[in-house]
């Protein structure tokens, strides 16, 4: 699984060479992992700076006790600048990883979050 996580586009032959198995055995194992839900998806890692997203920031979000959790998280998921949302212990409710073009873009995002 480690070899597959490093490069999900590896062929079964390449994966087999990395783990000492033949391609058909790797194919069967990967299919079984997919069927059992251990592998949920394959994704691409994008180069944020090449896309013009030069600023990565972590934003703490504080919510009130009467905040509708589902509505709030749905609103966060609709903001393309937000890459990750983590629930945290302590005063903050969420910690969000965001990517923006500039500090001005970050300020605009922060204004939308308020």
PDB file of N, CA and C in Angstrom:
ATOM      1  N   UNK A   1       0.830  -1.191   0.000  1.00  0.00           N
ATOM      2  CA  UNK A   1       0.000   0.000   0.000  1.00  0.00           C
ATOM      3  C   UNK A   1       0.872   1.252   0.000  1.00  0.00           C
ATOM      4  N   UNK A   2       2.040   1.173   0.640  1.00  0.00           N
ATOM      5  CA  UNK A   2       2.929   2.334   0.667  1.00  0.00           C
ATOM      6  C   UNK A   2       3.365   2.719  -0.746  1.00  0.00           C
ATOM      7  N   UNK A   3       3.747   1.727  -1.551  1.00  0.00           N
ATOM      8  CA  UNK A   3       4.163   2.000  -2.933  1.00  0.00           C
ATOM      9  C   UNK A   3       3.014   2.592  -3.742  1.00  0.00           C
ATOM     10  N   UNK A   4       1.822   2.117  -3.520  1.00  0.00           N
ATOM     11  CA  UNK A   4       0.644   2.625  -4.229  1.00  0.00           C
ATOM     12  C   UNK A   4       0.329   4.058  -3.796  1.00  0.00           C
ATOM     13  N   UNK A   5       0.506   4.349  -2.506  1.00  0.00           N
ATOM     14  CA  UNK A   5       0.257   5.708  -2.021  1.00  0.00           C
ATOM     15  C   UNK A   5       1.267   6.699  -2.588  1.00  0.00           C
ATOM     16  N   UNK A   6       2.511   6.276  -2.746  1.00  0.00           N
ATOM     17  CA  UNK A   6       3.526   7.174  -3.299  1.00  0.00           C
ATOM     18  C   UNK A   6       3.237   7.532  -4.743  1.00  0.00           C
ATOM     19  N   UNK A   7       2.725   6.560  -5.526  1.00  0.00           N
ATOM     20  CA  UNK A   7       2.393   6.832  -6.923  1.00  0.00           C
ATOM     21  C   UNK A   7       1.233   5.941  -7.335  1.00  0.00           C
ATOM     22  N   UNK A   8       0.039   6.485  -7.298  1.00  0.00           N
ATOM     23  CA  UNK A   8      -1.165   5.710  -7.627  1.00  0.00           C
ATOM     24  C   UNK A   8      -1.230   5.340  -9.103  1.00  0.00           C
ATOM     25  N   UNK A   9      -0.363   5.927  -9.919  1.00  0.00           N
ATOM     26  CA  UNK A   9      -0.347   5.605 -11.349  1.00  0.00           C
ATOM     27  C   UNK A   9       0.641   4.490 -11.677  1.00  0.00           C
ATOM     28  N   UNK A  10       1.275   3.914 -10.663  1.00  0.00           N
ATOM     29  CA  UNK A  10       2.199   2.800 -10.891  1.00  0.00           C
ATOM     30  C   UNK A  10       1.455   1.640 -11.527  1.00  0.00           C
ATOM     31  N   UNK A  11       2.147   0.940 -12.408  1.00  0.00           N
ATOM     32  CA  UNK A  11       1.546  -0.252 -13.002  1.00  0.00           C
ATOM     33  C   UNK A  11       1.615  -1.386 -11.987  1.00  0.00           C
ATOM     34  N   UNK A  12       0.828  -2.421 -12.220  1.00  0.00           N
ATOM     35  CA  UNK A  12       0.875  -3.578 -11.329  1.00  0.00           C
ATOM     36  C   UNK A  12       2.253  -4.234 -11.384  1.00  0.00           C
ATOM     37  N   UNK A  13       2.906  -4.172 -12.526  1.00  0.00           N
ATOM     38  CA  UNK A  13       4.267  -4.710 -12.654  1.00  0.00           C
ATOM     39  C   UNK A  13       5.232  -3.923 -11.772  1.00  0.00           C
ATOM     40  N   UNK A  14       5.145  -2.581 -11.818  1.00  0.00           N
ATOM     41  CA  UNK A  14       6.014  -1.745 -10.986  1.00  0.00           C
ATOM     42  C   UNK A  14       5.752  -1.978  -9.506  1.00  0.00           C
ATOM     43  N   UNK A  15       4.490  -2.066  -9.135  1.00  0.00           N
ATOM     44  CA  UNK A  15       4.156  -2.339  -7.736  1.00  0.00           C
ATOM     45  C   UNK A  15       4.686  -3.703  -7.322  1.00  0.00           C
ATOM     46  N   UNK A  16       4.538  -4.685  -8.206  1.00  0.00           N
ATOM     47  CA  UNK A  16       5.030  -6.030  -7.919  1.00  0.00           C
ATOM     48  C   UNK A  16       6.524  -6.058  -7.700  1.00  0.00           C
ATOM     49  N   UNK A  17       7.270  -5.311  -8.508  1.00  0.00           N
ATOM     50  CA  UNK A  17       8.721  -5.243  -8.335  1.00  0.00           C
ATOM     51  C   UNK A  17       9.081  -4.619  -6.995  1.00  0.00           C
ATOM     52  N   UNK A  18       8.298  -3.647  -6.562  1.00  0.00           N
ATOM     53  CA  UNK A  18       8.567  -2.972  -5.290  1.00  0.00           C
ATOM     54  C   UNK A  18       8.313  -3.873  -4.086  1.00  0.00           C
ATOM     55  N   UNK A  19       7.366  -4.815  -4.225  1.00  0.00           N
ATOM     56  CA  UNK A  19       6.996  -5.652  -3.071  1.00  0.00           C
ATOM     57  C   UNK A  19       7.337  -7.128  -3.253  1.00  0.00           C
ATOM     58  N   UNK A  20       7.953  -7.467  -4.380  1.00  0.00           N
ATOM     59  CA  UNK A  20       8.368  -8.849  -4.593  1.00  0.00           C
ATOM     60  C   UNK A  20       7.256  -9.794  -5.007  1.00  0.00           C
ATOM     61  N   UNK A  21       6.261  -9.298  -5.735  1.00  0.00           N
ATOM     62  CA  UNK A  21       5.163 -10.134  -6.229  1.00  0.00           C
ATOM     63  C   UNK A  21       5.032  -9.963  -7.736  1.00  0.00           C
ATOM     64  N   UNK A  22       4.363 -10.892  -8.361  1.00  0.00           N
ATOM     65  CA  UNK A  22       4.081 -10.791  -9.797  1.00  0.00           C
ATOM     66  C   UNK A  22       2.854  -9.894 -10.001  1.00  0.00           C
ATOM     67  N   UNK A  23       2.767  -9.294 -11.178  1.00  0.00           N
ATOM     68  CA  UNK A  23       1.696  -8.344 -11.496  1.00  0.00           C
ATOM     69  C   UNK A  23       0.295  -8.901 -11.252  1.00  0.00           C
ATOM     70  N   UNK A  24      -0.023 -10.158 -11.650  1.00  0.00           N
ATOM     71  CA  UNK A  24      -1.377 -10.664 -11.405  1.00  0.00           C
ATOM     72  C   UNK A  24      -1.729 -10.738  -9.915  1.00  0.00           C
ATOM     73  N   UNK A  25      -0.746 -11.077  -9.084  1.00  0.00           N
ATOM     74  CA  UNK A  25      -0.996 -11.137  -7.638  1.00  0.00           C
ATOM     75  C   UNK A  25      -1.267  -9.740  -7.081  1.00  0.00           C
ATOM     76  N   UNK A  26      -0.504  -8.759  -7.562  1.00  0.00           N
ATOM     77  CA  UNK A  26      -0.715  -7.371  -7.125  1.00  0.00           C
ATOM     78  C   UNK A  26      -2.092  -6.895  -7.573  1.00  0.00           C
ATOM     79  N   UNK A  27      -2.457  -7.199  -8.804  1.00  0.00           N
ATOM     80  CA  UNK A  27      -3.767  -6.816  -9.335  1.00  0.00           C
ATOM     81  C   UNK A  27      -4.884  -7.361  -8.454  1.00  0.00           C
ATOM     82  N   UNK A  28      -4.806  -8.621  -8.099  1.00  0.00           N
ATOM     83  CA  UNK A  28      -5.831  -9.240  -7.242  1.00  0.00           C
ATOM     84  C   UNK A  28      -5.896  -8.561  -5.880  1.00  0.00           C
ATOM     85  N   UNK A  29      -4.735  -8.285  -5.297  1.00  0.00           N
ATOM     86  CA  UNK A  29      -4.712  -7.651  -3.969  1.00  0.00           C
ATOM     87  C   UNK A  29      -5.298  -6.238  -4.014  1.00  0.00           C
ATOM     88  N   UNK A  30      -4.938  -5.487  -5.039  1.00  0.00           N
ATOM     89  CA  UNK A  30      -5.463  -4.124  -5.164  1.00  0.00           C
ATOM     90  C   UNK A  30      -6.976  -4.161  -5.359  1.00  0.00           C
ATOM     91  N   UNK A  31      -7.459  -5.038  -6.211  1.00  0.00           N
ATOM     92  CA  UNK A  31      -8.908  -5.155  -6.432  1.00  0.00           C
ATOM     93  C   UNK A  31      -9.624  -5.533  -5.137  1.00  0.00           C
ATOM     94  N   UNK A  32      -9.031  -6.441  -4.382  1.00  0.00           N
ATOM     95  CA  UNK A  32      -9.634  -6.864  -3.113  1.00  0.00           C
ATOM     96  C   UNK A  32      -9.668  -5.690  -2.123  1.00  0.00           C
ATOM     97  N   UNK A  33      -8.584  -4.912  -2.074  1.00  0.00           N
ATOM     98  CA  UNK A  33      -8.552  -3.737  -1.195  1.00  0.00           C
ATOM     99  C   UNK A  33      -9.609  -2.711  -1.600  1.00  0.00           C
ATOM    100  N   UNK A  34      -9.816  -2.540  -2.900  1.00  0.00           N
ATOM    101  CA  UNK A  34     -10.861  -1.630  -3.387  1.00  0.00           C
ATOM    102  C   UNK A  34     -12.243  -2.139  -2.993  1.00  0.00           C
ATOM    103  N   UNK A  35     -12.489  -3.420  -3.208  1.00  0.00           N
ATOM    104  CA  UNK A  35     -13.805  -3.999  -2.910  1.00  0.00           C
ATOM    105  C   UNK A  35     -14.132  -3.932  -1.425  1.00  0.00           C
ATOM    106  N   UNK A  36     -13.125  -4.064  -0.588  1.00  0.00           N
ATOM    107  CA  UNK A  36     -13.342  -4.034   0.867  1.00  0.00           C
ATOM    108  C   UNK A  36     -13.352  -2.619   1.431  1.00  0.00           C
ATOM    109  N   UNK A  37     -13.118  -1.643   0.584  1.00  0.00           N
ATOM    110  CA  UNK A  37     -13.200  -0.252   1.022  1.00  0.00           C
ATOM    111  C   UNK A  37     -11.926   0.321   1.608  1.00  0.00           C
ATOM    112  N   UNK A  38     -10.815  -0.427   1.571  1.00  0.00           N
ATOM    113  CA  UNK A  38      -9.554   0.114   2.081  1.00  0.00           C
ATOM    114  C   UNK A  38      -9.002   1.181   1.144  1.00  0.00           C
ATOM    115  N   UNK A  39      -9.212   1.003  -0.148  1.00  0.00           N
ATOM    116  CA  UNK A  39      -8.840   2.018  -1.134  1.00  0.00           C
ATOM    117  C   UNK A  39     -10.145   2.657  -1.589  1.00  0.00           C
ATOM    118  N   UNK A  40     -10.317   3.926  -1.218  1.00  0.00           N
ATOM    119  CA  UNK A  40     -11.567   4.611  -1.541  1.00  0.00           C
ATOM    120  C   UNK A  40     -11.498   5.377  -2.843  1.00  0.00           C
ATOM    121  N   UNK A  41     -10.311   5.893  -3.181  1.00  0.00           N
ATOM    122  CA  UNK A  41     -10.202   6.722  -4.381  1.00  0.00           C
ATOM    123  C   UNK A  41      -8.740   6.874  -4.769  1.00  0.00           C
ATOM    124  N   UNK A  42      -8.535   7.314  -5.973  1.00  0.00           N
ATOM    125  CA  UNK A  42      -7.210   7.678  -6.469  1.00  0.00           C
ATOM    126  C   UNK A  42      -7.274   9.165  -6.777  1.00  0.00           C
ATOM    127  N   UNK A  43      -6.199   9.886  -6.474  1.00  0.00           N
ATOM    128  CA  UNK A  43      -6.254  11.330  -6.682  1.00  0.00           C
ATOM    129  C   UNK A  43      -4.925  11.855  -7.209  1.00  0.00           C
ATOM    130  N   UNK A  44      -4.951  13.104  -7.634  1.00  0.00           N
ATOM    131  CA  UNK A  44      -3.753  13.778  -8.136  1.00  0.00           C
ATOM    132  C   UNK A  44      -3.312  14.827  -7.126  1.00  0.00           C
ATOM    133  N   UNK A  45      -2.006  14.994  -6.976  1.00  0.00           N
ATOM    134  CA  UNK A  45      -1.469  16.059  -6.141  1.00  0.00           C
ATOM    135  C   UNK A  45      -1.125  17.220  -7.063  1.00  0.00           C
ATOM    136  N   UNK A  46      -1.827  18.312  -6.902  1.00  0.00           N
ATOM    137  CA  UNK A  46      -1.645  19.465  -7.779  1.00  0.00           C
ATOM    138  C   UNK A  46      -0.519  20.355  -7.268  1.00  0.00           C
ATOM    139  N   UNK A  47       0.162  21.016  -8.168  1.00  0.00           N
ATOM    140  CA  UNK A  47       1.225  21.957  -7.843  1.00  0.00           C
ATOM    141  C   UNK A  47       0.584  23.333  -7.667  1.00  0.00           C
ATOM    142  N   UNK A  48       0.284  23.691  -6.428  1.00  0.00           N
ATOM    143  CA  UNK A  48      -0.442  24.931  -6.143  1.00  0.00           C
ATOM    144  C   UNK A  48       0.246  26.174  -6.718  1.00  0.00           C
ATOM    145  N   UNK A  49       1.564  26.354  -6.536  1.00  0.00           N
ATOM    146  CA  UNK A  49       2.190  27.555  -7.105  1.00  0.00           C
ATOM    147  C   UNK A  49       2.060  27.645  -8.628  1.00  0.00           C
ATOM    148  N   UNK A  50       2.132  26.535  -9.325  1.00  0.00           N
ATOM    149  CA  UNK A  50       1.977  26.572 -10.788  1.00  0.00           C
ATOM    150  C   UNK A  50       0.560  26.962 -11.178  1.00  0.00           C
ATOM    151  N   UNK A  51      -0.390  26.744 -10.275  1.00  0.00           N
ATOM    152  CA  UNK A  51      -1.776  27.137 -10.518  1.00  0.00           C
ATOM    153  C   UNK A  51      -2.041  28.574 -10.065  1.00  0.00           C
ATOM    154  N   UNK A  52      -0.991  29.256  -9.596  1.00  0.00           N
ATOM    155  CA  UNK A  52      -1.147  30.628  -9.142  1.00  0.00           C
ATOM    156  C   UNK A  52      -1.590  30.743  -7.695  1.00  0.00           C
ATOM    157  N   UNK A  53      -1.579  29.638  -6.981  1.00  0.00           N
ATOM    158  CA  UNK A  53      -1.970  29.638  -5.570  1.00  0.00           C
ATOM    159  C   UNK A  53      -0.690  29.616  -4.739  1.00  0.00           C
ATOM    160  N   UNK A  54      -0.175  30.806  -4.434  1.00  0.00           N
ATOM    161  CA  UNK A  54       1.152  30.945  -3.845  1.00  0.00           C
ATOM    162  C   UNK A  54       1.180  31.007  -2.327  1.00  0.00           C
ATOM    163  N   UNK A  55       0.040  31.097  -1.703  1.00  0.00           N
ATOM    164  CA  UNK A  55       0.006  31.252  -0.254  1.00  0.00           C
ATOM    165  C   UNK A  55      -0.773  30.108   0.382  1.00  0.00           C
ATOM    166  N   UNK A  56      -0.118  29.398   1.277  1.00  0.00           N
ATOM    167  CA  UNK A  56      -0.783  28.349   2.058  1.00  0.00           C
ATOM    168  C   UNK A  56      -0.897  28.881   3.478  1.00  0.00           C
ATOM    169  N   UNK A  57      -2.078  28.775   4.060  1.00  0.00           N
ATOM    170  CA  UNK A  57      -2.289  29.273   5.420  1.00  0.00           C
ATOM    171  C   UNK A  57      -3.172  28.302   6.192  1.00  0.00           C
ATOM    172  N   UNK A  58      -3.051  28.362   7.503  1.00  0.00           N
ATOM    173  CA  UNK A  58      -3.925  27.596   8.384  1.00  0.00           C
ATOM    174  C   UNK A  58      -4.792  28.593   9.134  1.00  0.00           C
ATOM    175  N   UNK A  59      -6.083  28.387   9.073  1.00  0.00           N
ATOM    176  CA  UNK A  59      -7.044  29.325   9.646  1.00  0.00           C
ATOM    177  C   UNK A  59      -7.825  28.631  10.750  1.00  0.00           C
ATOM    178  N   UNK A  60      -7.807  29.223  11.937  1.00  0.00           N
ATOM    179  CA  UNK A  60      -8.608  28.704  13.047  1.00  0.00           C
ATOM    180  C   UNK A  60     -10.017  29.251  12.932  1.00  0.00           C
ATOM    181  N   UNK A  61     -10.988  28.383  13.074  1.00  0.00           N
ATOM    182  CA  UNK A  61     -12.393  28.793  13.026  1.00  0.00           C
ATOM    183  C   UNK A  61     -13.018  28.555  14.392  1.00  0.00           C
ATOM    184  N   UNK A  62     -13.668  29.562  14.887  1.00  0.00           N
ATOM    185  CA  UNK A  62     -14.369  29.475  16.161  1.00  0.00           C
ATOM    186  C   UNK A  62     -15.862  29.516  15.869  1.00  0.00           C
ATOM    187  N   UNK A  63     -16.612  28.632  16.476  1.00  0.00           N
ATOM    188  CA  UNK A  63     -18.064  28.642  16.279  1.00  0.00           C
ATOM    189  C   UNK A  63     -18.752  28.774  17.622  1.00  0.00           C
ATOM    190  N   UNK A  64     -19.970  29.258  17.588  1.00  0.00           N
ATOM    191  CA  UNK A  64     -20.758  29.379  18.813  1.00  0.00           C
ATOM    192  C   UNK A  64     -21.455  28.047  19.090  1.00  0.00           C
ATOM    193  N   UNK A  65     -21.869  27.829  20.325  1.00  0.00           N
ATOM    194  CA  UNK A  65     -22.536  26.563  20.665  1.00  0.00           C
ATOM    195  C   UNK A  65     -23.795  26.295  19.846  1.00  0.00           C
ATOM    196  N   UNK A  66     -24.460  27.352  19.377  1.00  0.00           N
ATOM    197  CA  UNK A  66     -25.694  27.148  18.616  1.00  0.00           C
ATOM    198  C   UNK A  66     -25.453  27.002  17.109  1.00  0.00           C
ATOM    199  N   UNK A  67     -24.191  26.913  16.712  1.00  0.00           N
ATOM    200  CA  UNK A  67     -23.846  26.773  15.289  1.00  0.00           C
ATOM    201  C   UNK A  67     -24.317  25.419  14.761  1.00  0.00           C
ATOM    202  N   UNK A  68     -24.937  25.436  13.601  1.00  0.00           N
ATOM    203  CA  UNK A  68     -25.387  24.196  12.953  1.00  0.00           C
ATOM    204  C   UNK A  68     -24.178  23.560  12.266  1.00  0.00           C
ATOM    205  N   UNK A  69     -23.662  22.505  12.860  1.00  0.00           N
ATOM    206  CA  UNK A  69     -22.440  21.845  12.401  1.00  0.00           C
ATOM    207  C   UNK A  69     -22.514  21.464  10.922  1.00  0.00           C
ATOM    208  N   UNK A  70     -23.578  20.791  10.523  1.00  0.00           N
ATOM    209  CA  UNK A  70     -23.706  20.337   9.133  1.00  0.00           C
ATOM    210  C   UNK A  70     -23.728  21.503   8.153  1.00  0.00           C
ATOM    211  N   UNK A  71     -24.461  22.548   8.500  1.00  0.00           N
ATOM    212  CA  UNK A  71     -24.547  23.712   7.617  1.00  0.00           C
ATOM    213  C   UNK A  71     -23.188  24.405   7.498  1.00  0.00           C
ATOM    214  N   UNK A  72     -22.490  24.507   8.625  1.00  0.00           N
ATOM    215  CA  UNK A  72     -21.181  25.159   8.640  1.00  0.00           C
ATOM    216  C   UNK A  72     -20.169  24.374   7.809  1.00  0.00           C
ATOM    217  N   UNK A  73     -20.078  23.067   8.015  1.00  0.00           N
ATOM    218  CA  UNK A  73     -19.114  22.259   7.262  1.00  0.00           C
ATOM    219  C   UNK A  73     -19.474  22.204   5.779  1.00  0.00           C
ATOM    220  N   UNK A  74     -20.750  22.218   5.455  1.00  0.00           N
ATOM    221  CA  UNK A  74     -21.174  22.249   4.050  1.00  0.00           C
ATOM    222  C   UNK A  74     -20.723  23.557   3.404  1.00  0.00           C
ATOM    223  N   UNK A  75     -20.874  24.661   4.134  1.00  0.00           N
ATOM    224  CA  UNK A  75     -20.442  25.964   3.611  1.00  0.00           C
ATOM    225  C   UNK A  75     -18.927  25.977   3.384  1.00  0.00           C
ATOM    226  N   UNK A  76     -18.172  25.380   4.303  1.00  0.00           N
ATOM    227  CA  UNK A  76     -16.721  25.299   4.123  1.00  0.00           C
ATOM    228  C   UNK A  76     -16.364  24.483   2.890  1.00  0.00           C
ATOM    229  N   UNK A  77     -17.072  23.387   2.681  1.00  0.00           N
ATOM    230  CA  UNK A  77     -16.758  22.508   1.545  1.00  0.00           C
ATOM    231  C   UNK A  77     -17.041  23.170   0.199  1.00  0.00           C
ATOM    232  N   UNK A  78     -17.849  24.218   0.193  1.00  0.00           N
ATOM    233  CA  UNK A  78     -18.172  24.919  -1.049  1.00  0.00           C
ATOM    234  C   UNK A  78     -17.168  26.020  -1.388  1.00  0.00           C
ATOM    235  N   UNK A  79     -16.194  26.239  -0.503  1.00  0.00           N
ATOM    236  CA  UNK A  79     -15.167  27.257  -0.755  1.00  0.00           C
ATOM    237  C   UNK A  79     -13.950  26.570  -1.355  1.00  0.00           C
ATOM    238  N   UNK A  80     -13.631  26.850  -2.621  1.00  0.00           N
ATOM    239  CA  UNK A  80     -12.544  26.127  -3.292  1.00  0.00           C
ATOM    240  C   UNK A  80     -11.164  26.363  -2.680  1.00  0.00           C
ATOM    241  N   UNK A  81     -11.000  27.448  -1.952  1.00  0.00           N
ATOM    242  CA  UNK A  81      -9.700  27.734  -1.338  1.00  0.00           C
ATOM    243  C   UNK A  81      -9.394  26.805  -0.165  1.00  0.00           C
ATOM    244  N   UNK A  82     -10.425  26.199   0.413  1.00  0.00           N
ATOM    245  CA  UNK A  82     -10.237  25.351   1.589  1.00  0.00           C
ATOM    246  C   UNK A  82      -9.906  23.932   1.145  1.00  0.00           C
ATOM    247  N   UNK A  83      -8.703  23.484   1.513  1.00  0.00           N
ATOM    248  CA  UNK A  83      -8.216  22.153   1.107  1.00  0.00           C
ATOM    249  C   UNK A  83      -8.536  21.084   2.134  1.00  0.00           C
ATOM    250  N   UNK A  84      -8.426  21.450   3.405  1.00  0.00           N
ATOM    251  CA  UNK A  84      -8.630  20.487   4.486  1.00  0.00           C
ATOM    252  C   UNK A  84      -9.366  21.169   5.629  1.00  0.00           C
ATOM    253  N   UNK A  85     -10.179  20.404   6.332  1.00  0.00           N
ATOM    254  CA  UNK A  85     -10.869  20.895   7.527  1.00  0.00           C
ATOM    255  C   UNK A  85     -10.677  19.845   8.612  1.00  0.00           C
ATOM    256  N   UNK A  86     -10.150  20.287   9.757  1.00  0.00           N
ATOM    257  CA  UNK A  86      -9.902  19.372  10.863  1.00  0.00           C
ATOM    258  C   UNK A  86     -10.638  19.860  12.100  1.00  0.00           C
ATOM    259  N   UNK A  87     -11.291  18.960  12.786  1.00  0.00           N
ATOM    260  CA  UNK A  87     -11.921  19.269  14.063  1.00  0.00           C
ATOM    261  C   UNK A  87     -10.833  19.184  15.126  1.00  0.00           C
ATOM    262  N   UNK A  88     -10.762  20.189  15.993  1.00  0.00           N
ATOM    263  CA  UNK A  88      -9.696  20.221  16.989  1.00  0.00           C
ATOM    264  C   UNK A  88     -10.255  20.427  18.388  1.00  0.00           C
ATOM    265  N   UNK A  89      -9.471  20.005  19.371  1.00  0.00           N
ATOM    266  CA  UNK A  89      -9.832  20.226  20.770  1.00  0.00           C
ATOM    267  C   UNK A  89      -9.291  21.592  21.185  1.00  0.00           C
ATOM    268  N   UNK A  90      -9.918  22.208  22.140  1.00  0.00           N
ATOM    269  CA  UNK A  90      -9.469  23.513  22.601  1.00  0.00           C
ATOM    270  C   UNK A  90     -10.479  24.578  22.238  1.00  0.00           C
ATOM    271  N   UNK A  91     -10.013  25.822  22.241  1.00  0.00           N
ATOM    272  CA  UNK A  91     -10.915  26.939  21.964  1.00  0.00           C
ATOM    273  C   UNK A  91     -11.420  26.937  20.532  1.00  0.00           C
ATOM    274  N   UNK A  92     -10.529  26.585  19.585  1.00  0.00           N
ATOM    275  CA  UNK A  92     -10.955  26.537  18.193  1.00  0.00           C
ATOM    276  C   UNK A  92     -11.871  25.344  17.991  1.00  0.00           C
ATOM    277  N   UNK A  93     -12.759  25.445  17.035  1.00  0.00           N
ATOM    278  CA  UNK A  93     -13.611  24.325  16.674  1.00  0.00           C
ATOM    279  C   UNK A  93     -13.016  23.585  15.492  1.00  0.00           C
ATOM    280  N   UNK A  94     -12.481  24.344  14.530  1.00  0.00           N
ATOM    281  CA  UNK A  94     -11.917  23.761  13.315  1.00  0.00           C
ATOM    282  C   UNK A  94     -10.603  24.447  12.966  1.00  0.00           C
ATOM    283  N   UNK A  95      -9.731  23.704  12.312  1.00  0.00           N
ATOM    284  CA  UNK A  95      -8.518  24.255  11.732  1.00  0.00           C
ATOM    285  C   UNK A  95      -8.581  23.946  10.244  1.00  0.00           C
ATOM    286  N   UNK A  96      -8.528  24.980   9.418  1.00  0.00           N
ATOM    287  CA  UNK A  96      -8.656  24.815   7.968  1.00  0.00           C
ATOM    288  C   UNK A  96      -7.333  25.124   7.284  1.00  0.00           C
ATOM    289  N   UNK A  97      -6.947  24.264   6.365  1.00  0.00           N
ATOM    290  CA  UNK A  97      -5.795  24.538   5.501  1.00  0.00           C
ATOM    291  C   UNK A  97      -6.355  25.169   4.235  1.00  0.00           C
ATOM    292  N   UNK A  98      -5.834  26.350   3.895  1.00  0.00           N
ATOM    293  CA  UNK A  98      -6.334  27.072   2.726  1.00  0.00           C
ATOM    294  C   UNK A  98      -5.182  27.429   1.792  1.00  0.00           C
ATOM    295  N   UNK A  99      -5.492  27.549   0.506  1.00  0.00           N
ATOM    296  CA  UNK A  99      -4.517  28.040  -0.480  1.00  0.00           C
ATOM    297  C   UNK A  99      -5.153  29.215  -1.214  1.00  0.00           C
ATOM    298  N   UNK A 100      -4.372  30.292  -1.326  1.00  0.00           N
ATOM    299  CA  UNK A 100      -4.867  31.493  -1.992  1.00  0.00           C
ATOM    300  C   UNK A 100      -3.776  32.064  -2.898  1.00  0.00           C
ATOM    301  N   UNK A 101      -4.174  32.986  -3.759  1.00  0.00           N
ATOM    302  CA  UNK A 101      -3.233  33.613  -4.689  1.00  0.00           C
ATOM    303  C   UNK A 101      -2.304  34.600  -3.985  1.00  0.00           C
ATOM    304  N   UNK A 102      -2.815  35.258  -2.939  1.00  0.00           N
ATOM    305  CA  UNK A 102      -2.068  36.348  -2.312  1.00  0.00           C
ATOM    306  C   UNK A 102      -2.631  36.611  -0.921  1.00  0.00           C
ATOM    307  N   UNK A 103      -1.977  37.529  -0.206  1.00  0.00           N
ATOM    308  CA  UNK A 103      -2.509  37.913   1.103  1.00  0.00           C
ATOM    309  C   UNK A 103      -3.849  38.625   0.950  1.00  0.00           C
ATOM    310  N   UNK A 104      -4.008  39.387  -0.125  1.00  0.00           N
ATOM    311  CA  UNK A 104      -5.299  40.043  -0.365  1.00  0.00           C
ATOM    312  C   UNK A 104      -6.399  38.997  -0.572  1.00  0.00           C
ATOM    313  N   UNK A 105      -6.102  37.961  -1.347  1.00  0.00           N
ATOM    314  CA  UNK A 105      -7.066  36.879  -1.570  1.00  0.00           C
ATOM    315  C   UNK A 105      -7.389  36.190  -0.237  1.00  0.00           C
ATOM    316  N   UNK A 106      -6.358  36.003   0.604  1.00  0.00           N
ATOM    317  CA  UNK A 106      -6.586  35.411   1.926  1.00  0.00           C
ATOM    318  C   UNK A 106      -7.504  36.306   2.754  1.00  0.00           C
ATOM    319  N   UNK A 107      -7.264  37.616   2.724  1.00  0.00           N
ATOM    320  CA  UNK A 107      -8.123  38.548   3.462  1.00  0.00           C
ATOM    321  C   UNK A 107      -9.573  38.467   2.980  1.00  0.00           C
ATOM    322  N   UNK A 108      -9.756  38.331   1.663  1.00  0.00           N
ATOM    323  CA  UNK A 108     -11.109  38.200   1.110  1.00  0.00           C
ATOM    324  C   UNK A 108     -11.773  36.911   1.595  1.00  0.00           C
ATOM    325  N   UNK A 109     -11.001  35.829   1.640  1.00  0.00           N
ATOM    326  CA  UNK A 109     -11.529  34.558   2.145  1.00  0.00           C
ATOM    327  C   UNK A 109     -11.913  34.683   3.616  1.00  0.00           C
ATOM    328  N   UNK A 110     -11.055  35.317   4.404  1.00  0.00           N
ATOM    329  CA  UNK A 110     -11.350  35.490   5.831  1.00  0.00           C
ATOM    330  C   UNK A 110     -12.622  36.305   6.029  1.00  0.00           C
ATOM    331  N   UNK A 111     -12.832  37.307   5.195  1.00  0.00           N
ATOM    332  CA  UNK A 111     -14.057  38.111   5.282  1.00  0.00           C
ATOM    333  C   UNK A 111     -15.278  37.250   4.969  1.00  0.00           C
ATOM    334  N   UNK A 112     -15.160  36.348   3.988  1.00  0.00           N
ATOM    335  CA  UNK A 112     -16.281  35.452   3.658  1.00  0.00           C
ATOM    336  C   UNK A 112     -16.548  34.464   4.789  1.00  0.00           C
ATOM    337  N   UNK A 113     -15.505  34.052   5.487  1.00  0.00           N
ATOM    338  CA  UNK A 113     -15.681  33.103   6.590  1.00  0.00           C
ATOM    339  C   UNK A 113     -16.402  33.733   7.777  1.00  0.00           C
ATOM    340  N   UNK A 114     -16.261  35.036   7.951  1.00  0.00           N
ATOM    341  CA  UNK A 114     -16.912  35.711   9.078  1.00  0.00           C
ATOM    342  C   UNK A 114     -18.364  35.752   8.815  1.00  0.00           C
TER     343      UNK A 114
END
